[in-house]
PDB file of N, CA and C in Angstrom:
ATOM      1  N   MET F  17      18.823  86.391  80.440  1.00 78.00           N
ATOM      2  CA  MET F  17      17.748  85.750  79.723  1.00 78.00           C
ATOM      3  C   MET F  17      18.278  85.158  78.426  1.00 78.00           C
ATOM      4  N   LEU F  18      17.927  83.930  78.164  1.00 82.00           N
ATOM      5  CA  LEU F  18      18.326  83.245  76.935  1.00 82.00           C
ATOM      6  C   LEU F  18      17.091  83.097  76.059  1.00 82.00           C
ATOM      7  N   LYS F  19      17.184  83.492  74.794  1.00 82.00           N
ATOM      8  CA  LYS F  19      16.020  83.487  73.911  1.00 82.00           C
ATOM      9  C   LYS F  19      16.410  83.067  72.506  1.00 82.00           C
ATOM     10  N   ASN F  20      15.569  82.226  71.898  1.00 86.00           N
ATOM     11  CA  ASN F  20      15.743  81.890  70.488  1.00 86.00           C
ATOM     12  C   ASN F  20      15.060  82.990  69.680  1.00 86.00           C
ATOM     13  N   TYR F  21      15.824  83.845  69.081  1.00 80.00           N
ATOM     14  CA  TYR F  21      15.305  84.989  68.337  1.00 80.00           C
ATOM     15  C   TYR F  21      14.400  84.561  67.190  1.00 80.00           C
ATOM     16  N   MET F  22      14.626  83.389  66.614  1.00 87.00           N
ATOM     17  CA  MET F  22      13.823  82.936  65.484  1.00 87.00           C
ATOM     18  C   MET F  22      12.347  82.805  65.861  1.00 87.00           C
ATOM     19  N   GLU F  23      12.050  82.523  67.123  1.00 91.00           N
ATOM     20  CA  GLU F  23      10.650  82.460  67.555  1.00 91.00           C
ATOM     21  C   GLU F  23       9.965  83.804  67.343  1.00 91.00           C
ATOM     22  N   ASP F  24      10.651  84.888  67.668  1.00 86.00           N
ATOM     23  CA  ASP F  24      10.092  86.226  67.481  1.00 86.00           C
ATOM     24  C   ASP F  24       9.876  86.537  66.002  1.00 86.00           C
ATOM     25  N   VAL F  25      10.823  86.146  65.165  1.00 86.00           N
ATOM     26  CA  VAL F  25      10.706  86.410  63.735  1.00 86.00           C
ATOM     27  C   VAL F  25       9.510  85.649  63.168  1.00 86.00           C
ATOM     28  N   VAL F  26       9.368  84.378  63.530  1.00 93.00           N
ATOM     29  CA  VAL F  26       8.238  83.577  63.051  1.00 93.00           C
ATOM     30  C   VAL F  26       6.917  84.182  63.536  1.00 93.00           C
ATOM     31  N   GLU F  27       6.851  84.548  64.811  1.00 94.00           N
ATOM     32  CA  GLU F  27       5.636  85.166  65.362  1.00 94.00           C
ATOM     33  C   GLU F  27       5.269  86.444  64.610  1.00 94.00           C
ATOM     34  N   HIS F  28       6.252  87.194  64.186  1.00 91.00           N
ATOM     35  CA  HIS F  28       6.010  88.459  63.497  1.00 91.00           C
ATOM     36  C   HIS F  28       5.544  88.248  62.056  1.00 91.00           C
ATOM     37  N   ILE F  29       6.132  87.290  61.361  1.00 93.00           N
ATOM     38  CA  ILE F  29       5.853  87.084  59.937  1.00 93.00           C
ATOM     39  C   ILE F  29       4.622  86.209  59.696  1.00 93.00           C
ATOM     40  N   LEU F  30       4.359  85.253  60.563  1.00 97.00           N
ATOM     41  CA  LEU F  30       3.293  84.276  60.327  1.00 97.00           C
ATOM     42  C   LEU F  30       1.917  84.897  60.045  1.00 97.00           C
ATOM     43  N   PRO F  31       1.447  85.891  60.798  1.00 96.00           N
ATOM     44  CA  PRO F  31       0.107  86.427  60.513  1.00 96.00           C
ATOM     45  C   PRO F  31      -0.075  86.921  59.076  1.00 96.00           C
ATOM     46  N   SER F  32       0.909  87.604  58.536  1.00 95.00           N
ATOM     47  CA  SER F  32       0.784  88.085  57.150  1.00 95.00           C
ATOM     48  C   SER F  32       0.855  86.934  56.159  1.00 95.00           C
ATOM     49  N   MET F  33       1.603  85.911  56.474  1.00 95.00           N
ATOM     50  CA  MET F  33       1.678  84.745  55.598  1.00 95.00           C
ATOM     51  C   MET F  33       0.344  83.995  55.591  1.00 95.00           C
ATOM     52  N   LEU F  34      -0.315  83.918  56.730  1.00 95.00           N
ATOM     53  CA  LEU F  34      -1.602  83.229  56.796  1.00 95.00           C
ATOM     54  C   LEU F  34      -2.651  83.949  55.949  1.00 95.00           C
ATOM     55  N   LYS F  35      -2.557  85.271  55.863  1.00 95.00           N
ATOM     56  CA  LYS F  35      -3.486  86.033  55.024  1.00 95.00           C
ATOM     57  C   LYS F  35      -3.287  85.693  53.551  1.00 95.00           C
ATOM     58  N   ALA F  36      -2.077  85.332  53.178  1.00 94.00           N
ATOM     59  CA  ALA F  36      -1.781  84.975  51.788  1.00 94.00           C
ATOM     60  C   ALA F  36      -2.298  83.578  51.434  1.00 94.00           C
ATOM     61  N   PHE F  37      -2.663  82.794  52.450  1.00 93.00           N
ATOM     62  CA  PHE F  37      -3.180  81.440  52.254  1.00 93.00           C
ATOM     63  C   PHE F  37      -4.535  81.331  52.951  1.00 93.00           C
ATOM     64  N   PRO F  38      -5.576  81.950  52.394  1.00 92.00           N
ATOM     65  CA  PRO F  38      -6.873  82.005  53.083  1.00 92.00           C
ATOM     66  C   PRO F  38      -7.538  80.643  53.295  1.00 92.00           C
ATOM     67  N   SER F  39      -7.134  79.627  52.559  1.00 91.00           N
ATOM     68  CA  SER F  39      -7.773  78.320  52.713  1.00 91.00           C
ATOM     69  C   SER F  39      -7.149  77.483  53.840  1.00 91.00           C
ATOM     70  N   ILE F  40      -6.048  77.938  54.422  1.00 92.00           N
ATOM     71  CA  ILE F  40      -5.394  77.172  55.487  1.00 92.00           C
ATOM     72  C   ILE F  40      -6.203  77.289  56.778  1.00 92.00           C
ATOM     73  N   CYS F  41      -6.306  76.189  57.480  1.00 94.00           N
ATOM     74  CA  CYS F  41      -6.984  76.194  58.772  1.00 94.00           C
ATOM     75  C   CYS F  41      -6.151  77.009  59.770  1.00 94.00           C
ATOM     76  N   THR F  42      -6.818  77.853  60.542  1.00 95.00           N
ATOM     77  CA  THR F  42      -6.098  78.686  61.513  1.00 95.00           C
ATOM     78  C   THR F  42      -6.494  78.336  62.947  1.00 95.00           C
ATOM     79  N   CYS F  43      -6.918  77.089  63.148  1.00 95.00           N
ATOM     80  CA  CYS F  43      -7.208  76.667  64.521  1.00 95.00           C
ATOM     81  C   CYS F  43      -5.890  76.621  65.301  1.00 95.00           C
ATOM     82  N   GLU F  44      -5.998  76.583  66.608  1.00 95.00           N
ATOM     83  CA  GLU F  44      -4.802  76.604  67.455  1.00 95.00           C
ATOM     84  C   GLU F  44      -3.842  75.455  67.135  1.00 95.00           C
ATOM     85  N   GLN F  45      -4.380  74.251  66.923  1.00 95.00           N
ATOM     86  CA  GLN F  45      -3.526  73.092  66.634  1.00 95.00           C
ATOM     87  C   GLN F  45      -2.734  73.286  65.346  1.00 95.00           C
ATOM     88  N   CYS F  46      -3.401  73.743  64.282  1.00 96.00           N
ATOM     89  CA  CYS F  46      -2.713  73.939  63.006  1.00 96.00           C
ATOM     90  C   CYS F  46      -1.663  75.050  63.096  1.00 96.00           C
ATOM     91  N   ILE F  47      -1.991  76.136  63.791  1.00 97.00           N
ATOM     92  CA  ILE F  47      -1.015  77.228  63.950  1.00 97.00           C
ATOM     93  C   ILE F  47       0.205  76.742  64.724  1.00 97.00           C
ATOM     94  N   LEU F  48      -0.013  76.003  65.803  1.00 97.00           N
ATOM     95  CA  LEU F  48       1.121  75.468  66.572  1.00 97.00           C
ATOM     96  C   LEU F  48       1.939  74.499  65.739  1.00 97.00           C
ATOM     97  N   ASP F  49       1.277  73.674  64.920  1.00 97.00           N
ATOM     98  CA  ASP F  49       2.007  72.756  64.045  1.00 97.00           C
ATOM     99  C   ASP F  49       2.850  73.529  63.037  1.00 97.00           C
ATOM    100  N   ILE F  50       2.282  74.575  62.457  1.00 98.00           N
ATOM    101  CA  ILE F  50       3.028  75.397  61.490  1.00 98.00           C
ATOM    102  C   ILE F  50       4.244  76.024  62.163  1.00 98.00           C
ATOM    103  N   LYS F  51       4.055  76.577  63.349  1.00 98.00           N
ATOM    104  CA  LYS F  51       5.182  77.191  64.067  1.00 98.00           C
ATOM    105  C   LYS F  51       6.263  76.161  64.390  1.00 98.00           C
ATOM    106  N   ALA F  52       5.850  74.996  64.872  1.00 98.00           N
ATOM    107  CA  ALA F  52       6.823  73.960  65.249  1.00 98.00           C
ATOM    108  C   ALA F  52       7.613  73.483  64.032  1.00 98.00           C
ATOM    109  N   ILE F  53       6.916  73.213  62.941  1.00 98.00           N
ATOM    110  CA  ILE F  53       7.609  72.762  61.721  1.00 98.00           C
ATOM    111  C   ILE F  53       8.551  73.845  61.225  1.00 98.00           C
ATOM    112  N   THR F  54       8.067  75.079  61.216  1.00 98.00           N
ATOM    113  CA  THR F  54       8.903  76.192  60.762  1.00 98.00           C
ATOM    114  C   THR F  54      10.165  76.294  61.600  1.00 98.00           C
ATOM    115  N   LEU F  55      10.014  76.328  62.914  1.00 97.00           N
ATOM    116  CA  LEU F  55      11.178  76.484  63.796  1.00 97.00           C
ATOM    117  C   LEU F  55      12.115  75.286  63.737  1.00 97.00           C
ATOM    118  N   ASN F  56      11.577  74.088  63.536  1.00 97.00           N
ATOM    119  CA  ASN F  56      12.431  72.907  63.415  1.00 97.00           C
ATOM    120  C   ASN F  56      13.242  72.908  62.126  1.00 97.00           C
ATOM    121  N   ASN F  57      12.789  73.675  61.138  1.00 97.00           N
ATOM    122  CA  ASN F  57      13.511  73.747  59.870  1.00 97.00           C
ATOM    123  C   ASN F  57      14.426  74.963  59.756  1.00 97.00           C
ATOM    124  N   LEU F  58      14.458  75.774  60.787  1.00 95.00           N
ATOM    125  CA  LEU F  58      15.330  76.950  60.801  1.00 95.00           C
ATOM    126  C   LEU F  58      16.437  76.763  61.825  1.00 95.00           C
ATOM    127  N   LYS F  59      17.584  77.318  61.519  1.00 91.00           N
ATOM    128  CA  LYS F  59      18.677  77.294  62.480  1.00 91.00           C
ATOM    129  C   LYS F  59      18.323  78.219  63.641  1.00 91.00           C
ATOM    130  N   PRO F  60      18.399  77.723  64.883  1.00 90.00           N
ATOM    131  CA  PRO F  60      18.095  78.608  66.016  1.00 90.00           C
ATOM    132  C   PRO F  60      19.161  79.694  66.150  1.00 90.00           C
ATOM    133  N   HIS F  61      18.729  80.832  66.613  1.00 83.00           N
ATOM    134  CA  HIS F  61      19.653  81.958  66.849  1.00 83.00           C
ATOM    135  C   HIS F  61      19.370  82.492  68.247  1.00 83.00           C
ATOM    136  N   TYR F  62      20.166  82.019  69.183  1.00 83.00           N
ATOM    137  CA  TYR F  62      19.971  82.389  70.584  1.00 83.00           C
ATOM    138  C   TYR F  62      20.705  83.676  70.901  1.00 83.00           C
ATOM    139  N   VAL F  63      20.044  84.495  71.706  1.00 78.00           N
ATOM    140  CA  VAL F  63      20.659  85.731  72.177  1.00 78.00           C
ATOM    141  C   VAL F  63      20.525  85.787  73.691  1.00 78.00           C
ATOM    142  N   VAL F  64      21.482  86.445  74.303  1.00 77.00           N
ATOM    143  CA  VAL F  64      21.446  86.689  75.738  1.00 77.00           C
ATOM    144  C   VAL F  64      21.226  88.187  75.891  1.00 77.00           C
ATOM    145  N   THR F  65      20.185  88.554  76.617  1.00 67.00           N
ATOM    146  CA  THR F  65      19.820  89.959  76.683  1.00 67.00           C
ATOM    147  C   THR F  65      20.359  90.646  77.923  1.00 67.00           C
ATOM    148  N   GLN F  66      20.807  91.873  77.716  1.00 64.00           N
ATOM    149  CA  GLN F  66      21.220  92.737  78.814  1.00 64.00           C
ATOM    150  C   GLN F  66      21.011  94.176  78.385  1.00 64.00           C
ATOM    151  N   GLU F  67      20.129  94.878  79.087  1.00 55.00           N
ATOM    152  CA  GLU F  67      19.897  96.315  78.939  1.00 55.00           C
ATOM    153  C   GLU F  67      19.790  96.799  77.490  1.00 55.00           C
ATOM    154  N   GLY F  68      18.782  96.294  76.771  1.00 51.00           N
ATOM    155  CA  GLY F  68      18.516  96.796  75.425  1.00 51.00           C
ATOM    156  C   GLY F  68      19.327  96.172  74.319  1.00 51.00           C
ATOM    157  N   GLU F  69      20.231  95.278  74.637  1.00 59.00           N
ATOM    158  CA  GLU F  69      21.055  94.645  73.609  1.00 59.00           C
ATOM    159  C   GLU F  69      20.193  93.917  72.597  1.00 59.00           C
ATOM    160  N   VAL F  70      19.104  93.312  73.059  1.00 61.00           N
ATOM    161  CA  VAL F  70      18.245  92.545  72.166  1.00 61.00           C
ATOM    162  C   VAL F  70      17.651  93.422  71.082  1.00 61.00           C
ATOM    163  N   TYR F  71      17.173  94.596  71.436  1.00 62.00           N
ATOM    164  CA  TYR F  71      16.527  95.453  70.440  1.00 62.00           C
ATOM    165  C   TYR F  71      17.460  95.753  69.275  1.00 62.00           C
ATOM    166  N   SER F  72      18.691  96.081  69.541  1.00 57.00           N
ATOM    167  CA  SER F  72      19.624  96.384  68.457  1.00 57.00           C
ATOM    168  C   SER F  72      19.935  95.141  67.642  1.00 57.00           C
ATOM    169  N   ARG F  73      20.033  93.999  68.279  1.00 63.00           N
ATOM    170  CA  ARG F  73      20.313  92.758  67.558  1.00 63.00           C
ATOM    171  C   ARG F  73      19.112  92.329  66.733  1.00 63.00           C
ATOM    172  N   VAL F  74      17.908  92.545  67.242  1.00 64.00           N
ATOM    173  CA  VAL F  74      16.697  92.178  66.523  1.00 64.00           C
ATOM    174  C   VAL F  74      16.631  92.926  65.200  1.00 64.00           C
ATOM    175  N   ASN F  75      16.838  94.215  65.228  1.00 66.00           N
ATOM    176  CA  ASN F  75      16.793  95.008  64.001  1.00 66.00           C
ATOM    177  C   ASN F  75      17.856  94.561  63.004  1.00 66.00           C
ATOM    178  N   GLU F  76      19.026  94.229  63.486  1.00 65.00           N
ATOM    179  CA  GLU F  76      20.114  93.758  62.650  1.00 65.00           C
ATOM    180  C   GLU F  76      19.783  92.431  61.987  1.00 65.00           C
ATOM    181  N   MET F  77      19.262  91.510  62.753  1.00 67.00           N
ATOM    182  CA  MET F  77      19.056  90.147  62.305  1.00 67.00           C
ATOM    183  C   MET F  77      17.797  89.970  61.471  1.00 67.00           C
ATOM    184  N   TYR F  78      16.795  90.811  61.661  1.00 68.00           N
ATOM    185  CA  TYR F  78      15.500  90.587  61.028  1.00 68.00           C
ATOM    186  C   TYR F  78      15.602  90.464  59.514  1.00 68.00           C
ATOM    187  N   LEU F  79      16.216  91.425  58.850  1.00 73.00           N
ATOM    188  CA  LEU F  79      16.305  91.395  57.398  1.00 73.00           C
ATOM    189  C   LEU F  79      17.077  90.187  56.902  1.00 73.00           C
ATOM    190  N   GLN F  80      18.071  89.799  57.635  1.00 73.00           N
ATOM    191  CA  GLN F  80      18.894  88.663  57.252  1.00 73.00           C
ATOM    192  C   GLN F  80      18.082  87.370  57.231  1.00 73.00           C
ATOM    193  N   PHE F  81      17.151  87.189  58.154  1.00 76.00           N
ATOM    194  CA  PHE F  81      16.426  85.935  58.289  1.00 76.00           C
ATOM    195  C   PHE F  81      15.062  85.910  57.624  1.00 76.00           C
ATOM    196  N   GLU F  82      14.542  87.046  57.236  1.00 84.00           N
ATOM    197  CA  GLU F  82      13.168  87.126  56.746  1.00 84.00           C
ATOM    198  C   GLU F  82      12.888  86.169  55.588  1.00 84.00           C
ATOM    199  N   THR F  83      13.745  86.114  54.597  1.00 87.00           N
ATOM    200  CA  THR F  83      13.521  85.250  53.443  1.00 87.00           C
ATOM    201  C   THR F  83      13.515  83.782  53.833  1.00 87.00           C
ATOM    202  N   ASP F  84      14.463  83.369  54.671  1.00 90.00           N
ATOM    203  CA  ASP F  84      14.499  81.978  55.112  1.00 90.00           C
ATOM    204  C   ASP F  84      13.259  81.612  55.913  1.00 90.00           C
ATOM    205  N   VAL F  85      12.792  82.535  56.727  1.00 92.00           N
ATOM    206  CA  VAL F  85      11.603  82.286  57.546  1.00 92.00           C
ATOM    207  C   VAL F  85      10.374  82.162  56.653  1.00 92.00           C
ATOM    208  N   ILE F  86      10.226  83.045  55.692  1.00 94.00           N
ATOM    209  CA  ILE F  86       9.076  82.989  54.785  1.00 94.00           C
ATOM    210  C   ILE F  86       9.067  81.660  54.038  1.00 94.00           C
ATOM    211  N   ARG F  87      10.191  81.254  53.528  1.00 95.00           N
ATOM    212  CA  ARG F  87      10.294  79.981  52.811  1.00 95.00           C
ATOM    213  C   ARG F  87       9.918  78.820  53.723  1.00 95.00           C
ATOM    214  N   SER F  88      10.392  78.839  54.941  1.00 97.00           N
ATOM    215  CA  SER F  88      10.102  77.771  55.888  1.00 97.00           C
ATOM    216  C   SER F  88       8.629  77.763  56.299  1.00 97.00           C
ATOM    217  N   ILE F  89       8.024  78.933  56.457  1.00 97.00           N
ATOM    218  CA  ILE F  89       6.601  79.013  56.791  1.00 97.00           C
ATOM    219  C   ILE F  89       5.757  78.441  55.651  1.00 97.00           C
ATOM    220  N   ILE F  90       6.077  78.795  54.426  1.00 97.00           N
ATOM    221  CA  ILE F  90       5.329  78.269  53.275  1.00 97.00           C
ATOM    222  C   ILE F  90       5.426  76.746  53.238  1.00 97.00           C
ATOM    223  N   HIS F  91       6.605  76.221  53.481  1.00 97.00           N
ATOM    224  CA  HIS F  91       6.803  74.766  53.525  1.00 97.00           C
ATOM    225  C   HIS F  91       5.948  74.148  54.636  1.00 97.00           C
ATOM    226  N   ALA F  92       5.932  74.757  55.799  1.00 97.00           N
ATOM    227  CA  ALA F  92       5.151  74.250  56.934  1.00 97.00           C
ATOM    228  C   ALA F  92       3.655  74.323  56.644  1.00 97.00           C
ATOM    229  N   ILE F  93       3.194  75.407  56.036  1.00 97.00           N
ATOM    230  CA  ILE F  93       1.781  75.541  55.673  1.00 97.00           C
ATOM    231  C   ILE F  93       1.386  74.413  54.726  1.00 97.00           C
ATOM    232  N   ASP F  94       2.240  74.115  53.774  1.00 96.00           N
ATOM    233  CA  ASP F  94       1.961  73.035  52.829  1.00 96.00           C
ATOM    234  C   ASP F  94       1.849  71.693  53.553  1.00 96.00           C
ATOM    235  N   ILE F  95       2.773  71.429  54.454  1.00 97.00           N
ATOM    236  CA  ILE F  95       2.745  70.167  55.211  1.00 97.00           C
ATOM    237  C   ILE F  95       1.474  70.068  56.052  1.00 97.00           C
ATOM    238  N   VAL F  96       1.171  71.118  56.799  1.00 96.00           N
ATOM    239  CA  VAL F  96       0.018  71.086  57.695  1.00 96.00           C
ATOM    240  C   VAL F  96      -1.288  71.006  56.912  1.00 96.00           C
ATOM    241  N   SER F  97      -1.396  71.752  55.825  1.00 94.00           N
ATOM    242  CA  SER F  97      -2.645  71.724  55.060  1.00 94.00           C
ATOM    243  C   SER F  97      -2.895  70.367  54.424  1.00 94.00           C
ATOM    244  N   ASN F  98      -1.855  69.599  54.186  1.00 93.00           N
ATOM    245  CA  ASN F  98      -2.008  68.268  53.599  1.00 93.00           C
ATOM    246  C   ASN F  98      -2.037  67.157  54.644  1.00 93.00           C
ATOM    247  N   ASN F  99      -1.803  67.492  55.906  1.00 92.00           N
ATOM    248  CA  ASN F  99      -1.745  66.480  56.970  1.00 92.00           C
ATOM    249  C   ASN F  99      -2.360  67.000  58.263  1.00 92.00           C
ATOM    250  N   LYS F 100      -3.572  67.501  58.189  1.00 84.00           N
ATOM    251  CA  LYS F 100      -4.219  68.062  59.371  1.00 84.00           C
ATOM    252  C   LYS F 100      -4.377  66.980  60.440  1.00 84.00           C
ATOM    253  N   ARG F 101      -4.217  67.370  61.683  1.00 86.00           N
ATOM    254  CA  ARG F 101      -4.341  66.429  62.798  1.00 86.00           C
ATOM    255  C   ARG F 101      -5.712  66.511  63.450  1.00 86.00           C
ATOM    256  N   HIS F 102      -6.692  67.029  62.712  1.00 80.00           N
ATOM    257  CA  HIS F 102      -8.065  67.109  63.196  1.00 80.00           C
ATOM    258  C   HIS F 102      -8.990  66.923  62.017  1.00 80.00           C
ATOM    259  N   HIS F 103     -10.299  66.892  62.252  1.00 68.00           N
ATOM    260  CA  HIS F 103     -11.270  66.680  61.172  1.00 68.00           C
ATOM    261  C   HIS F 103     -11.778  67.978  60.615  1.00 68.00           C
TER     262      HIS F 103
END
């Protein structure tokens, strides 16, 4: 299995970040836009999983990427909140 680990990190951090920005729209389109912008601004980190290898790598990598992900999410929230694709 080939997986971009950054998707998991974004999925994990995004809900708490959205709570910090209560005025941001949380419709499906805006959330997908935030995720796409965030992931496009982060370096992908692909892992190949075999028998639990992912779990150990996830714990290792999480702290390393958390700050970059938070910064990228905030940037994406700003872009989406100023350029909504709906009314």
